[in-house]
Amino acid sequence: MASAARLAKLGHDVTLLEAADHLGGALEPISQDGFTWDGGPTMTLLPAVTRDLFRKSGRPLERELDLEPVEVIREHRFEDRTRVQMSGGSRAAQLEAFDALGKGLGRQWVDFVASYAEDWEVLRQHYFEVPWSPTALPREVAALLESRETMAKRIRRTFKDRRMRLVAGFPFEAEGHNPRDVPAWAGLVHYLEQRFGAWTVPGGMHQVTGVLEQRLATRKVAVLKGTAATDVVLRGGRVVGVAISGPDGEAEIESEMVVSAIDPRRLPATERYADRTLPAMPPQVFHLGLKDAPELPAAEVVLHGDPLLVVRASGNAWTVHVRGRLLEDVTVALARHRLDVRDQVVSRVDLGPRELVGRWGGSPYGLLWMGRNTVRHRLGPTTPIPGLYAAGAHATPGAGLPFVGLSAALVAQAITTDTGGGDLRA
Ligand SMILES: Cc1cc2nc3c(=O)[nH]c(=O)nc-3n(C[C@H](O)[C@H](O)[C@H](O)COP(=O)(O)OP(=O)(O)OC[C@H]3O[C@@H](n4cnc5c(N)ncnc54)[C@H](O)[C@@H]3O)c2cc1C
């Protein structure tokens, strides 16, 4: 949606194909018994990415949607019953919170986060905000992306306290990665969270979809819902269109350029580029509708242990993500962590990882980290097929709303500067 809005504003004649009968992908809400839950994202980092998308495609965001900072993003609760709260956008608040957890831990945490400031600057300038060429990288960028240091190693080297290790590894564990396979530089998400905060839309992130859909209408993007792309049509090795399957059967749409924002495994023309990768799978997701839900102290409460439970609450609508071995009902698991809502559940939707991937037509978490080379296996913004570009969670620079937003900006830049030569990697 972000790519379509940007390209239409740049003067391209854009058609958006959506396999489902609605737009939004993982942003789609789930409703039942009067409850509405965000299906996937509930917060975003880097609000500047969303603001830039709106500014570059029409009216500014402020005129369309409230994007508000989340004050307390997360509370980590550990098995020894200690806890720590992560505030967004404040080094001082994080320093104080970790100091309360243990003497000297505040300094350890803020030094760890500060160690990513330079990585962010380097990668922002050459990877996140500018179409990159893996074969012609500036030296400092290559040094970072090719570094063998893993997140697990960095965490072990930096922290002795087991709880600090859990906090530092959390963003990766939560998305299904093993920190031993994640490069250390990816820890810059902690820096982004501390520096720029996490942001949300009151009433639910899913509202972004409606506003973006409106933007697509304003920009005269033709939106074909219930219409799946089944392949990219090539002539002489170059993109000339898309094969589709829609309500009227199979057809081909001519197109000079195609932006694929789905898992490359899903199209015959691109599946071979996914040979050496695996998708990062979603967790088990439980949407609970509660009567008189207790108020939670943070936008998300992380209950460490096996399984790892993450509770995200919007009033009486709770969503619980589970990673690891869940050998009992999720409400019993919550009760063990002293969040006993067993008698308050009035509505409930349980969704397994496979079901979610089926529903979304791929994993919104993009590629599983499998070592430092994973970045080279991501397509995008250009691809080896002339005329084909890649955006979305599976493309450069990766999953999560801010990065998916950046992927759309990268595609728009690549298309604007592309002289028809195709892949920047060539
Ligand atoms: C449980 C969960 C919680 C998350 N929480 C957060 C969060 O709090 N903050 C955050 O930043 N990120 C979060 N994420 C990650 C975020 O949701 C994704 O990175 C992002 O939504 C990916 O966007 P996307 O457009 O690439 O893919 P998707 O949102 O998966 O959308 C893909 C779209 O492509 C369509 N499609 C698939 N195949 C075809 C085809 N052949 N033809 C046409 N259309 C097709 C699908 O129907 C779908 O609409 C979360 C993810 C999950 C699973």
Coordinates of C-alpha atoms and ligand atoms in Angstrom, one line a residue:
M1 CA 0.0 0.0 0.0
A2 CA 2.9 2.3 0.9
S3 CA 4.7 1.6 -2.4
A4 CA 1.4 2.1 -4.4
A5 CA 0.7 5.5 -2.7
R6 CA 4.2 6.8 -3.3
L7 CA 4.4 5.6 -6.9
A8 CA 1.0 7.0 -7.8
K9 CA 2.1 10.4 -6.4
L10 CA 5.2 10.2 -8.5
G11 CA 2.9 10.1 -11.6
H12 CA 2.8 6.3 -12.2
D13 CA -0.4 4.6 -13.2
V14 CA -0.7 2.1 -10.4
T15 CA -2.8 -1.1 -9.9
L16 CA -2.7 -2.8 -6.5
L17 CA -3.4 -6.5 -6.4
E18 CA -4.7 -7.9 -3.1
A19 CA -5.4 -11.6 -2.7
A20 CA -7.7 -11.1 0.3
D21 CA -11.0 -9.4 0.2
H22 CA -9.7 -6.5 2.2
L23 CA -6.4 -4.5 2.4
G24 CA -4.0 -4.3 5.3
G25 CA -2.4 -7.7 5.6
A26 CA -1.2 -8.2 9.2
L27 CA -2.8 -4.8 10.1
E28 CA -6.3 -6.3 9.6
P29 CA -8.3 -6.2 12.9
I30 CA -10.2 -9.2 14.3
S31 CA -13.7 -8.6 15.6
Q32 CA -15.9 -10.9 17.6
D33 CA -18.6 -10.4 20.3
G34 CA -18.2 -6.7 20.3
F35 CA -14.4 -6.9 20.8
T36 CA -11.9 -5.6 18.3
W37 CA -8.2 -6.7 18.4
D38 CA -5.3 -5.6 16.3
G39 CA -4.5 -8.7 14.3
G40 CA -0.7 -8.0 14.2
P41 CA 1.1 -4.7 14.9
T42 CA 0.0 -2.6 17.9
M43 CA 2.9 -0.1 17.8
T44 CA 5.5 1.2 15.5
L45 CA 9.0 2.5 15.8
L46 CA 10.4 5.4 13.7
P47 CA 7.2 7.6 13.4
A48 CA 9.2 9.7 10.8
V49 CA 8.7 6.8 8.3
T50 CA 5.0 7.0 8.6
R51 CA 5.0 10.8 8.5
D52 CA 7.2 10.8 5.4
L53 CA 4.9 8.3 3.6
F54 CA 1.9 10.6 4.2
R55 CA 3.8 13.8 3.3
K56 CA 5.2 12.2 0.1
S57 CA 1.8 11.0 -1.0
G58 CA -0.5 13.9 -0.2
R59 CA -1.8 15.4 3.0
P60 CA 0.3 15.2 6.1
L61 CA -0.4 12.4 8.7
E62 CA -1.5 14.9 11.4
R63 CA -4.5 15.8 9.3
E64 CA -5.6 12.1 8.9
L65 CA -4.6 10.2 12.0
D66 CA -3.4 10.6 15.6
L67 CA 0.0 8.9 16.1
E68 CA 0.8 9.0 19.8
P69 CA 3.9 8.1 21.7
V70 CA 3.6 5.1 24.0
E71 CA 4.9 6.1 27.4
V72 CA 5.6 2.8 29.0
I73 CA 6.3 0.4 26.1
R74 CA 6.9 -2.8 28.0
E75 CA 7.2 -4.4 31.4
H76 CA 9.5 -7.3 31.6
R77 CA 8.6 -9.8 34.4
F78 CA 11.2 -12.3 35.3
E79 CA 10.9 -15.8 36.9
D80 CA 12.4 -14.5 40.1
R81 CA 9.4 -12.1 40.3
T82 CA 11.5 -8.9 39.7
R83 CA 10.4 -6.6 36.9
V84 CA 11.6 -3.6 34.9
Q85 CA 9.7 -1.1 32.8
M86 CA 10.9 0.2 29.4
S87 CA 9.9 3.8 28.7
G88 CA 10.0 5.0 25.1
G89 CA 12.1 7.9 23.9
S90 CA 14.0 8.4 27.2
R91 CA 17.5 7.4 28.1
A92 CA 17.1 8.9 31.6
A93 CA 13.9 6.8 32.3
Q94 CA 15.6 3.6 31.1
L95 CA 18.7 4.4 33.2
E96 CA 16.6 4.8 36.3
A97 CA 14.4 1.8 35.7
F98 CA 17.4 -0.6 35.2
D99 CA 19.2 0.9 38.3
A100 CA 16.1 0.0 40.3
L101 CA 16.5 -3.6 39.0
G102 CA 20.1 -3.8 40.3
K103 CA 23.0 -1.6 41.1
G104 CA 25.0 -0.5 38.1
L105 CA 22.5 -2.1 35.6
G106 CA 21.3 1.3 34.5
R107 CA 24.7 2.3 33.3
Q108 CA 25.2 -1.1 31.6
W109 CA 21.9 -0.8 29.7
V110 CA 22.4 2.8 28.5
D111 CA 26.0 2.1 27.4
F112 CA 24.8 -1.0 25.5
V113 CA 22.1 1.1 23.7
A114 CA 24.4 4.0 23.0
S115 CA 26.9 1.5 21.3
Y116 CA 24.3 1.4 18.5
A117 CA 24.2 5.1 17.7
E118 CA 27.0 4.9 15.2
D119 CA 25.7 1.7 13.6
W120 CA 22.3 3.4 13.1
E121 CA 23.9 6.5 11.4
V122 CA 26.0 4.4 9.0
L123 CA 23.2 2.0 8.1
R124 CA 20.6 4.7 7.8
Q125 CA 22.7 6.6 5.3
H126 CA 23.7 3.5 3.2
Y127 CA 21.2 0.8 3.8
F128 CA 17.9 1.9 5.4
E129 CA 17.3 5.1 3.4
V130 CA 19.2 4.6 0.2
P131 CA 18.9 1.7 -2.3
W132 CA 22.0 -0.4 -1.6
S133 CA 24.3 -2.3 -3.8
P134 CA 25.7 -5.3 -2.0
T135 CA 28.7 -5.5 -4.4
A136 CA 29.7 -1.8 -4.0
L137 CA 29.2 -1.0 -0.3
P138 CA 31.2 1.8 1.4
R139 CA 33.8 0.2 3.6
E140 CA 32.2 1.0 7.0
V141 CA 28.9 -0.4 5.9
A142 CA 30.5 -3.6 4.5
A143 CA 32.4 -4.0 7.8
L144 CA 29.1 -3.8 9.8
L145 CA 27.1 -6.0 7.5
E146 CA 29.8 -8.6 7.2
S147 CA 30.8 -8.6 10.9
R148 CA 30.7 -12.1 12.4
E149 CA 29.6 -10.9 15.8
T150 CA 26.2 -12.3 16.7
M151 CA 23.6 -10.8 18.9
A152 CA 24.0 -13.7 21.3
K153 CA 27.8 -13.0 21.5
R154 CA 27.3 -9.2 22.0
I155 CA 24.7 -9.9 24.8
R156 CA 27.0 -12.4 26.6
R157 CA 29.9 -10.1 26.4
T158 CA 27.9 -7.1 27.7
F159 CA 25.8 -8.5 30.4
K160 CA 26.3 -10.9 33.3
D161 CA 22.9 -10.5 34.8
R162 CA 20.5 -13.1 33.3
R163 CA 17.6 -10.7 33.2
M164 CA 19.6 -8.1 31.2
R165 CA 20.4 -10.8 28.7
L166 CA 16.7 -11.7 28.4
V167 CA 15.8 -8.0 27.9
A168 CA 18.5 -7.5 25.2
G169 CA 17.5 -10.7 23.3
F170 CA 13.7 -10.1 23.6
P171 CA 12.9 -8.4 20.3
F172 CA 14.5 -11.3 18.4
E173 CA 13.0 -14.1 20.6
A174 CA 9.6 -12.5 20.2
E175 CA 9.9 -12.6 16.4
G176 CA 11.0 -16.2 16.4
H177 CA 14.7 -15.8 15.9
N178 CA 17.6 -17.4 17.6
P179 CA 20.0 -14.6 18.8
R180 CA 22.9 -16.9 17.8
D181 CA 21.7 -16.4 14.1
V182 CA 21.1 -12.6 14.4
P183 CA 23.9 -10.2 13.6
A184 CA 24.9 -7.9 16.5
W185 CA 24.1 -4.8 14.6
A186 CA 20.4 -5.7 14.5
G187 CA 20.3 -4.7 18.2
L188 CA 19.9 -1.2 17.0
V189 CA 16.2 -1.6 17.5
H190 CA 16.9 -0.9 21.2
Y191 CA 18.5 2.4 20.1
L192 CA 15.5 3.3 17.9
E193 CA 13.1 2.5 20.8
Q194 CA 15.1 4.6 23.3
R195 CA 15.9 7.5 21.0
F196 CA 12.6 7.9 19.0
G197 CA 10.1 5.9 21.1
A198 CA 7.3 3.6 20.1
W199 CA 4.1 5.1 18.7
T200 CA 0.5 3.9 18.4
V201 CA -2.8 5.0 17.1
P202 CA -5.5 5.4 19.8
G203 CA -8.2 2.8 19.2
G204 CA -5.9 0.5 17.3
M205 CA -3.1 0.4 14.7
H206 CA -5.5 -1.2 12.2
Q207 CA -6.9 2.3 11.5
V208 CA -3.8 3.0 9.4
T209 CA -5.3 0.7 6.8
G210 CA -8.5 2.8 6.3
V211 CA -6.5 6.0 6.0
L212 CA -4.1 4.4 3.5
E213 CA -6.9 3.0 1.5
Q214 CA -8.4 6.5 1.3
R215 CA -5.0 7.8 0.2
L216 CA -4.9 5.2 -2.6
A217 CA -8.4 6.3 -3.7
T218 CA -7.2 10.0 -3.7
R219 CA -4.2 9.0 -5.8
K220 CA -6.4 7.0 -8.2
V221 CA -4.7 3.7 -7.6
A222 CA -6.9 0.9 -9.0
V223 CA -7.3 -1.6 -6.2
L224 CA -8.3 -5.1 -7.2
K225 CA -9.3 -7.1 -4.0
G226 CA -9.8 -10.8 -4.1
T227 CA -7.2 -10.9 -6.9
A228 CA -4.0 -12.8 -6.4
A229 CA -0.8 -12.4 -8.4
T230 CA 0.1 -15.9 -9.5
D231 CA 3.3 -15.0 -11.4
V232 CA 5.3 -12.2 -13.0
V233 CA 5.1 -12.3 -16.8
L234 CA 8.5 -12.0 -18.5
R235 CA 9.5 -11.3 -22.1
G236 CA 13.1 -11.5 -23.0
G237 CA 13.9 -11.7 -19.3
R238 CA 12.1 -8.4 -18.5
V239 CA 8.9 -7.8 -16.7
V240 CA 6.0 -7.1 -19.0
G241 CA 3.1 -7.9 -16.7
V242 CA 1.5 -10.0 -13.9
A243 CA -0.6 -13.2 -14.1
I244 CA -3.6 -12.9 -11.9
S245 CA -6.4 -15.1 -10.5
G246 CA -9.4 -13.1 -9.5
P247 CA -13.2 -13.2 -9.3
D248 CA -13.4 -13.4 -13.2
G249 CA -10.8 -16.2 -13.4
E250 CA -7.3 -16.1 -14.7
A251 CA -5.9 -13.2 -16.7
E252 CA -2.8 -11.2 -17.4
I253 CA -2.3 -7.5 -16.7
E254 CA 0.3 -5.6 -18.7
S255 CA 2.8 -3.6 -16.7
E256 CA 6.1 -2.0 -17.3
M257 CA 7.2 -2.4 -13.7
V258 CA 6.0 -4.7 -10.9
V259 CA 6.6 -4.2 -7.1
S260 CA 6.2 -7.5 -5.3
A261 CA 5.4 -7.1 -1.6
I262 CA 5.0 -10.7 -0.7
D263 CA 7.1 -13.7 0.2
P264 CA 9.2 -14.5 -3.0
R265 CA 8.4 -18.2 -2.4
R266 CA 4.9 -17.5 -3.5
L267 CA 5.7 -16.6 -7.2
P268 CA 7.3 -19.0 -9.6
A269 CA 9.5 -16.2 -11.1
T270 CA 11.0 -15.4 -7.7
E271 CA 10.9 -18.6 -5.7
R272 CA 14.5 -19.5 -6.6
Y273 CA 15.7 -16.4 -4.9
A274 CA 14.3 -17.7 -1.6
D275 CA 16.2 -21.0 -1.9
R276 CA 18.6 -20.2 0.9
T277 CA 16.1 -18.7 3.3
L278 CA 13.2 -19.6 5.6
P279 CA 10.4 -17.4 6.8
A280 CA 10.3 -16.3 10.5
M281 CA 7.0 -17.8 11.7
P282 CA 4.4 -15.9 13.8
P283 CA 3.8 -17.0 17.4
Q284 CA 0.7 -18.7 18.7
V285 CA -1.8 -15.8 19.1
F286 CA -4.7 -15.7 21.5
H287 CA -7.2 -12.8 21.4
L288 CA -9.1 -12.6 24.7
G289 CA -12.2 -10.5 25.2
L290 CA -12.4 -9.9 29.0
K291 CA -15.0 -8.6 31.4
D292 CA -13.4 -5.9 33.7
A293 CA -9.9 -6.6 32.6
P294 CA -7.2 -5.5 35.0
E295 CA -5.2 -2.5 33.8
L296 CA -1.8 -3.4 32.7
P297 CA 1.2 -1.1 33.5
A298 CA 2.6 -1.0 30.0
A299 CA 1.5 -1.4 26.4
E300 CA 2.9 -4.9 26.5
V301 CA 3.8 -7.2 29.4
V302 CA 6.5 -9.8 28.8
L303 CA 6.3 -12.8 31.0
H304 CA 9.7 -14.5 30.7
G305 CA 10.1 -18.3 31.0
D306 CA 9.3 -21.2 28.8
P307 CA 6.9 -20.5 27.1
L308 CA 7.6 -16.8 26.6
L309 CA 4.3 -14.9 26.9
V310 CA 3.7 -11.4 25.6
V311 CA 0.4 -9.7 26.6
R312 CA -0.8 -6.7 24.7
A313 CA -3.8 -4.9 26.0
S314 CA -6.3 -2.4 24.6
G315 CA -8.8 -2.0 27.4
N316 CA -10.7 -5.3 27.7
A317 CA -9.3 -6.6 24.4
W318 CA -6.1 -8.6 25.2
T319 CA -3.8 -10.4 22.8
V320 CA -1.3 -12.9 24.0
H321 CA 1.6 -14.1 21.9
V322 CA 3.2 -17.4 22.9
R323 CA 6.6 -18.7 21.9
G324 CA 7.9 -22.0 23.2
R325 CA 6.2 -25.0 24.8
L326 CA 2.6 -24.2 25.8
L327 CA 1.5 -27.4 27.6
E328 CA -1.6 -26.0 29.2
D329 CA -4.4 -23.5 28.3
V330 CA -3.0 -20.0 27.8
T331 CA -5.2 -18.6 30.6
V332 CA -3.7 -21.1 33.0
A333 CA -0.2 -20.1 31.8
L334 CA -1.1 -16.5 32.5
A335 CA -2.5 -17.4 35.9
R336 CA 0.9 -18.9 36.8
H337 CA 2.4 -15.5 36.2
R338 CA -0.3 -14.0 38.5
L339 CA -2.4 -12.6 35.6
D340 CA -5.4 -14.7 36.4
V341 CA -8.2 -13.7 34.1
R342 CA -9.8 -17.2 33.8
D343 CA -13.1 -16.1 35.1
Q344 CA -13.2 -12.9 33.0
V345 CA -12.9 -14.4 29.5
V346 CA -16.1 -13.8 27.5
S347 CA -14.8 -14.1 24.0
R348 CA -11.7 -15.7 22.6
V349 CA -10.0 -16.4 19.2
D350 CA -7.1 -18.8 19.1
L351 CA -4.8 -18.7 16.0
G352 CA -1.8 -21.0 15.3
P353 CA 1.3 -19.9 13.3
R354 CA 0.3 -22.0 10.2
E355 CA -3.2 -20.6 10.3
L356 CA -1.9 -17.1 10.5
V357 CA 0.5 -17.6 7.6
G358 CA -2.4 -19.0 5.5
R359 CA -4.5 -16.0 6.5
W360 CA -1.9 -13.4 5.6
G361 CA -0.5 -15.2 2.5
G362 CA 3.0 -15.5 4.0
S363 CA 4.7 -14.5 7.3
P364 CA 4.6 -10.8 8.1
Y365 CA 7.9 -11.4 10.0
G366 CA 9.8 -11.8 6.7
L367 CA 13.0 -13.8 6.7
L368 CA 14.3 -15.8 9.6
W369 CA 17.8 -14.6 10.6
M370 CA 20.2 -17.3 9.5
G371 CA 23.5 -15.4 10.0
R372 CA 25.0 -12.3 8.6
N373 CA 24.3 -13.4 5.0
T374 CA 20.6 -13.1 5.4
V375 CA 20.7 -9.5 4.3
R376 CA 22.1 -10.5 1.0
H377 CA 19.4 -13.0 0.4
R378 CA 16.7 -10.4 0.8
L379 CA 15.4 -9.0 -2.5
G380 CA 14.8 -5.3 -2.8
P381 CA 14.5 -2.6 -3.6
T382 CA 15.7 -4.0 -7.0
T383 CA 15.8 -7.7 -8.0
P384 CA 17.8 -9.6 -10.5
I385 CA 14.8 -9.4 -12.8
P386 CA 14.7 -6.1 -14.7
G387 CA 11.4 -4.3 -14.0
L388 CA 10.7 -6.2 -10.8
Y389 CA 11.1 -4.5 -7.5
A390 CA 10.6 -5.9 -4.0
A391 CA 9.1 -4.3 -0.9
G392 CA 7.5 -5.6 2.3
A393 CA 8.6 -7.7 5.2
H394 CA 10.6 -10.2 3.1
A395 CA 12.5 -7.4 1.2
T396 CA 15.3 -5.0 2.3
P397 CA 15.5 -3.7 5.0
G398 CA 13.2 -6.3 6.7
A399 CA 10.1 -6.8 8.8
G400 CA 8.2 -4.5 11.1
L401 CA 6.1 -1.5 10.1
P402 CA 8.9 1.1 10.1
F403 CA 11.2 -1.1 7.9
V404 CA 8.3 -2.1 5.6
G405 CA 7.6 1.6 5.3
L406 CA 11.3 2.2 4.4
S407 CA 11.2 -0.6 1.8
A408 CA 8.4 1.3 0.0
A409 CA 10.5 4.5 0.1
L410 CA 13.5 2.5 -1.3
V411 CA 11.4 1.1 -4.1
A412 CA 10.2 4.5 -5.1
Q413 CA 13.7 5.8 -5.1
A414 CA 15.0 2.9 -7.1
I415 CA 12.3 3.2 -9.7
T416 CA 12.9 7.0 -10.0
T417 CA 16.6 6.5 -10.5
D418 CA 16.5 3.2 -12.5
T419 CA 17.6 3.7 -16.0
G420 CA 16.2 0.3 -17.0
G421 CA 19.4 -1.6 -16.2
G422 CA 17.8 -3.7 -13.5
D423 CA 19.4 -4.9 -10.3
L424 CA 21.7 -2.6 -8.4
R425 CA 23.6 -5.8 -7.4
A426 CA 24.7 -6.4 -10.9
Ligands
LIG1 C1 1.5 -11.2 15.7 C2 2.3 -10.1 15.0 C3 2.5 -8.9 15.7 C4 3.3 -7.9 15.2 N1 3.4 -6.7 15.9 C5 4.1 -5.7 15.3 C6 4.3 -4.4 16.0 O1 3.7 -4.2 17.1 N2 5.0 -3.4 15.4 C7 5.5 -3.6 14.1 O2 6.1 -2.7 13.6 N3 5.4 -4.8 13.5 C8 4.8 -5.8 14.0 N4 4.6 -7.0 13.3 C9 5.3 -7.1 12.0 C10 4.4 -6.4 10.9 O3 3.1 -6.8 11.1 C11 4.9 -6.8 9.6 O4 6.3 -6.7 9.4 C12 4.2 -6.0 8.5 O5 2.8 -5.9 8.7 C13 4.5 -6.6 7.1 O6 3.8 -5.9 6.1 P1 3.7 -6.5 4.7 O7 2.9 -5.6 3.9 O8 5.1 -6.8 4.2 O9 3.1 -7.9 4.8 P2 1.6 -8.4 5.3 O10 1.1 -7.4 6.3 O11 1.8 -9.8 5.6 O12 0.7 -8.2 4.0 C14 0.9 -9.0 2.9 C15 -0.3 -8.8 2.0 O13 -0.1 -9.4 0.7 C16 -1.2 -10.1 0.3 N5 -0.8 -11.2 -0.6 C17 -0.1 -12.3 -0.3 N6 0.1 -13.1 -1.4 C18 -0.5 -12.4 -2.4 C19 -0.6 -12.6 -3.8 N7 -0.1 -13.7 -4.4 N8 -1.2 -11.7 -4.6 C20 -1.8 -10.6 -4.0 N9 -1.7 -10.3 -2.7 C21 -1.1 -11.2 -1.9 C22 -1.8 -10.6 1.6 O14 -3.2 -10.9 1.5 C23 -1.6 -9.4 2.5 O15 -2.6 -8.4 2.5 C24 3.9 -8.0 13.9 C25 3.6 -9.2 13.2 C26 2.9 -10.2 13.7 C27 2.6 -11.5 13.0

